[in-house]
Short mmCIF file of C-alpha atoms in Angstrom, two decimals:
data_model
loop_
_atom_site.label_atom_id
_atom_site.label_comp_id
_atom_site.label_asym_id
_atom_site.label_seq_id
_atom_site.Cartn_x
_atom_site.Cartn_y
_atom_site.Cartn_z
CA UNK A 1 7.84 32.33 19.76
CA UNK A 2 8.58 28.64 20.09
CA UNK A 3 5.93 26.60 21.90
CA UNK A 4 6.33 23.29 23.76
CA UNK A 5 3.22 21.23 24.44
CA UNK A 6 2.98 18.63 27.22
CA UNK A 7 0.01 16.60 28.43
CA UNK A 8 -1.23 17.99 31.76
CA UNK A 9 -1.18 14.59 33.43
CA UNK A 10 0.07 11.04 33.05
CA UNK A 11 -0.82 8.12 35.29
CA UNK A 12 0.86 4.76 35.55
CA UNK A 13 0.92 1.82 37.93
CA UNK A 14 4.02 1.04 40.00
CA UNK A 15 6.50 -1.08 38.10
CA UNK A 16 5.18 -0.05 34.70
CA UNK A 17 6.71 2.36 32.17
CA UNK A 18 5.59 5.98 32.08
CA UNK A 19 6.11 8.13 29.01
CA UNK A 20 5.80 11.90 29.03
CA UNK A 21 5.79 13.69 25.70
CA UNK A 22 6.88 17.17 24.70
CA UNK A 23 5.70 18.42 21.33
CA UNK A 24 7.22 21.22 19.30
CA UNK A 25 7.71 22.19 15.69
CA UNK A 26 10.68 20.13 14.45
CA UNK A 27 11.80 19.67 18.05
CA UNK A 28 14.09 16.89 16.83
CA UNK A 29 16.41 19.61 15.54
CA UNK A 30 16.80 21.03 19.05
CA UNK A 31 18.26 19.68 22.27
CA UNK A 32 15.67 18.92 24.92
CA UNK A 33 16.17 18.93 28.68
CA UNK A 34 13.84 17.52 31.31
CA UNK A 35 13.29 18.64 34.90
CA UNK A 36 11.54 16.98 37.81
CA UNK A 37 9.87 19.12 40.42
CA UNK A 38 8.40 17.73 43.62
CA UNK A 39 6.00 19.79 45.77
CA UNK A 40 7.70 22.60 47.61
CA UNK A 41 11.06 21.98 45.97
CA UNK A 42 13.11 23.55 43.22
CA UNK A 43 13.29 21.64 39.93
CA UNK A 44 16.08 19.17 39.27
CA UNK A 45 17.37 18.14 35.86
CA UNK A 46 16.82 14.45 35.08
CA UNK A 47 17.78 14.39 31.38
CA UNK A 48 19.83 16.89 29.38
CA UNK A 49 20.75 17.04 25.72
CA UNK A 50 17.94 14.65 24.83
CA UNK A 51 19.45 11.52 26.38
CA UNK A 52 22.15 12.36 28.93
CA UNK A 53 21.55 11.60 32.57
CA UNK A 54 23.23 13.57 35.37
CA UNK A 55 25.03 11.64 38.06
CA UNK A 56 22.63 10.52 40.74
CA UNK A 57 19.66 10.13 38.41
CA UNK A 58 18.58 6.48 38.14
CA UNK A 59 19.04 4.64 34.87
CA UNK A 60 15.28 4.18 34.84
CA UNK A 61 15.09 7.69 33.41
CA UNK A 62 15.77 8.00 29.70
CA UNK A 63 14.97 10.39 26.88
CA UNK A 64 14.50 10.45 23.15
CA UNK A 65 13.84 13.15 20.58
CA UNK A 66 12.79 12.93 16.97
CA UNK A 67 10.57 14.75 14.53
CA UNK A 68 8.02 16.84 16.41
CA UNK A 69 8.10 14.94 19.71
CA UNK A 70 10.55 14.43 22.54
CA UNK A 71 9.81 11.79 25.15
CA UNK A 72 10.86 11.24 28.74
CA UNK A 73 10.57 7.57 29.65
CA UNK A 74 10.57 6.36 33.23
CA UNK A 75 10.88 2.60 33.53
CA UNK A 76 9.64 0.64 36.54
CA UNK A 77 7.99 3.72 37.99
CA UNK A 78 7.97 4.12 41.74
CA UNK A 79 5.79 6.21 44.03
CA UNK A 80 8.85 8.40 44.60
CA UNK A 81 8.75 9.42 40.93
CA UNK A 82 5.47 11.26 41.45
CA UNK A 83 6.22 14.85 40.49
CA UNK A 84 5.74 17.50 37.85
CA UNK A 85 7.97 17.14 34.82
CA UNK A 86 8.95 19.95 32.47
CA UNK A 87 10.70 19.89 29.12
CA UNK A 88 12.90 22.78 28.05
CA UNK A 89 14.67 23.93 24.90
CA UNK A 90 16.80 26.88 23.83
CA UNK A 91 15.21 29.05 21.17
CA UNK A 92 18.35 30.33 19.49
CA UNK A 93 16.42 32.73 17.25
CA UNK A 94 15.48 34.80 20.30
CA UNK A 95 18.13 33.61 22.77
CA UNK A 96 15.21 32.49 24.96
CA UNK A 97 14.73 29.54 27.25
CA UNK A 98 11.37 27.85 26.63
CA UNK A 99 9.61 25.54 29.09
CA UNK A 100 6.75 23.23 28.37
CA UNK A 101 3.64 23.60 30.46
CA UNK A 102 4.51 20.66 32.66
CA UNK A 103 3.09 17.17 33.21
CA UNK A 104 1.95 15.81 36.54
CA UNK A 105 2.96 12.18 36.90
CA UNK A 106 0.76 10.12 39.19
CA UNK A 107 1.83 6.63 40.22
CA UNK A 108 -1.26 4.81 41.35
CA UNK B 1 29.72 22.48 45.61
CA UNK B 2 27.65 24.83 43.49
CA UNK B 3 25.17 26.83 45.53
CA UNK B 4 22.68 29.53 44.68
CA UNK B 5 21.26 31.08 47.83
CA UNK B 6 18.35 33.47 47.45
CA UNK B 7 17.03 36.17 49.73
CA UNK B 8 14.01 35.59 51.90
CA UNK B 9 10.29 35.85 51.34
CA UNK B 10 8.82 39.25 50.49
CA UNK B 11 5.40 40.79 51.01
CA UNK B 12 4.71 43.94 49.02
CA UNK B 13 1.75 46.16 48.23
CA UNK B 14 0.48 46.70 44.70
CA UNK B 15 2.49 49.33 42.86
CA UNK B 16 5.59 48.75 44.92
CA UNK B 17 8.95 47.38 43.78
CA UNK B 18 10.97 44.50 45.16
CA UNK B 19 14.51 43.25 44.71
CA UNK B 20 15.43 39.59 45.08
CA UNK B 21 19.05 38.50 45.38
CA UNK B 22 20.83 35.30 44.40
CA UNK B 23 24.30 34.69 45.80
CA UNK B 24 26.44 32.18 43.94
CA UNK B 25 29.27 30.10 45.37
CA UNK B 26 31.32 27.04 44.53
CA UNK B 27 32.13 27.95 40.93
CA UNK B 28 33.59 30.66 38.70
CA UNK B 29 30.78 33.19 38.82
CA UNK B 30 31.55 34.98 35.57
CA UNK B 31 31.56 31.80 33.48
CA UNK B 32 27.81 31.24 33.64
CA UNK B 33 24.44 32.77 32.91
CA UNK B 34 21.94 33.24 35.68
CA UNK B 35 18.31 32.83 34.70
CA UNK B 36 15.22 33.85 36.60
CA UNK B 37 12.20 31.57 36.49
CA UNK B 38 8.80 32.35 37.95
CA UNK B 39 6.22 29.92 39.27
CA UNK B 40 2.81 31.26 40.21
CA UNK B 41 0.76 29.25 42.73
CA UNK B 42 -0.30 25.95 41.20
CA UNK B 43 1.21 26.88 37.84
CA UNK B 44 4.17 25.81 35.74
CA UNK B 45 7.64 27.22 35.28
CA UNK B 46 7.86 30.50 33.38
CA UNK B 47 11.21 31.74 32.13
CA UNK B 48 11.75 35.47 32.73
CA UNK B 49 15.19 36.12 31.30
CA UNK B 50 18.93 35.70 31.75
CA UNK B 51 21.93 37.79 32.65
CA UNK B 52 25.47 37.08 31.52
CA UNK B 53 27.40 37.20 34.79
CA UNK B 54 30.57 38.21 32.94
CA UNK B 55 29.51 41.33 31.08
CA UNK B 56 26.02 42.04 32.42
CA UNK B 57 24.25 41.50 29.10
CA UNK B 58 20.61 40.60 29.56
CA UNK B 59 17.77 39.09 27.59
CA UNK B 60 14.24 39.30 28.93
CA UNK B 61 11.23 37.31 27.85
CA UNK B 62 8.88 39.60 25.99
CA UNK B 63 6.20 39.74 28.70
CA UNK B 64 8.73 40.90 31.30
CA UNK B 65 10.35 43.64 29.26
CA UNK B 66 9.94 47.09 30.73
CA UNK B 67 9.18 46.17 34.33
CA UNK B 68 11.87 43.63 35.23
CA UNK B 69 15.57 44.39 35.63
CA UNK B 70 18.39 41.91 36.17
CA UNK B 71 21.77 43.10 37.42
CA UNK B 72 24.85 41.56 38.93
CA UNK B 73 27.69 42.44 41.28
CA UNK B 74 30.74 40.39 40.38
CA UNK B 75 32.60 41.48 43.52
CA UNK B 76 30.18 39.51 45.67
CA UNK B 77 29.02 36.93 43.09
CA UNK B 78 25.43 38.06 43.40
CA UNK B 79 22.68 38.57 40.88
CA UNK B 80 19.60 40.68 41.48
CA UNK B 81 16.07 40.62 40.11
CA UNK B 82 14.09 43.83 40.45
CA UNK B 83 10.35 43.77 39.86
CA UNK B 84 8.57 47.10 39.45
CA UNK B 85 4.94 48.20 39.55
CA UNK B 86 3.87 45.01 41.25
CA UNK B 87 0.36 43.61 40.85
CA UNK B 88 -1.33 40.64 42.48
CA UNK B 89 -0.57 38.65 39.32
CA UNK B 90 3.10 38.83 40.26
CA UNK B 91 2.56 36.72 43.36
CA UNK B 92 4.82 33.74 42.76
CA UNK B 93 7.97 31.92 43.74
CA UNK B 94 10.97 33.32 41.91
CA UNK B 95 13.91 31.03 41.25
CA UNK B 96 17.40 31.89 40.09
CA UNK B 97 19.14 29.16 38.11
CA UNK B 98 22.49 28.62 36.42
CA UNK B 99 23.32 27.56 32.89
CA UNK B 100 26.34 27.60 30.66
CA UNK B 101 26.78 30.51 28.26
CA UNK B 102 26.85 28.31 25.18
CA UNK B 103 25.05 25.32 23.73
CA UNK B 104 21.50 24.57 24.70
CA UNK B 105 21.50 26.39 28.07
CA UNK B 106 20.25 23.58 30.22
CA UNK B 107 19.95 24.48 33.88
CA UNK B 108 22.21 22.52 36.19
CA UNK B 109 21.62 24.31 39.46
CA UNK B 110 18.71 26.17 41.05
CA UNK B 111 18.25 28.47 44.00
CA UNK B 112 15.81 27.53 46.71
CA UNK B 113 13.22 30.02 45.48
CA UNK B 114 11.96 33.31 46.91
CA UNK B 115 8.21 33.67 47.50
CA UNK B 116 6.91 37.11 46.64
CA UNK B 117 3.41 37.98 47.75
CA UNK B 118 1.67 41.09 46.43
CA UNK B 119 -1.29 42.05 48.53
CA UNK B 120 -2.93 45.20 49.77
#
């Protein structure tokens, strides 16, 4: 089955740029979606189809996808961005949804 | 607005079964998949499977095949997740979530989650 690999944690200072990666075999050929989950809450999509941002998500959130790595970039990080972030793809060979293991973003 | 409202917390003994419901509103129920996603305490999101709300077709992740059943009742726009032969490893929050039936199946709406605790 298709596997997505994320770093367990990323730390960044307020105002800096945080980058969270999602690795997968030729992931650039798939569409990647990103979800933010804060403690005690359901996840919320922040990026879909690699680069699209739902209404209400700040422009500070952006995505890219190429080769074997997709990246969620959060510019000018704020303490309110502290959360777990998950990448997700559709494995069409099995008709399965696949999530990455998640990355905890700490804004110190 | 789109809403997925799940049933309340459950406490069950090992070996028992439980059924969690997810009532949809604010959109055309049959036009979307409903997925179930599990999150064990302190762990990440784990996809369990989907049901096509239109025709009832299902696809379960391999580790959930044989003990999980997803059904739907179109008359009341509700999807159900049944978990059988529960063990303590099944203690988790279970989310229902909506995606389109085509393309890359990104999830645009989530239920609030249903905690299921399995304990003797």
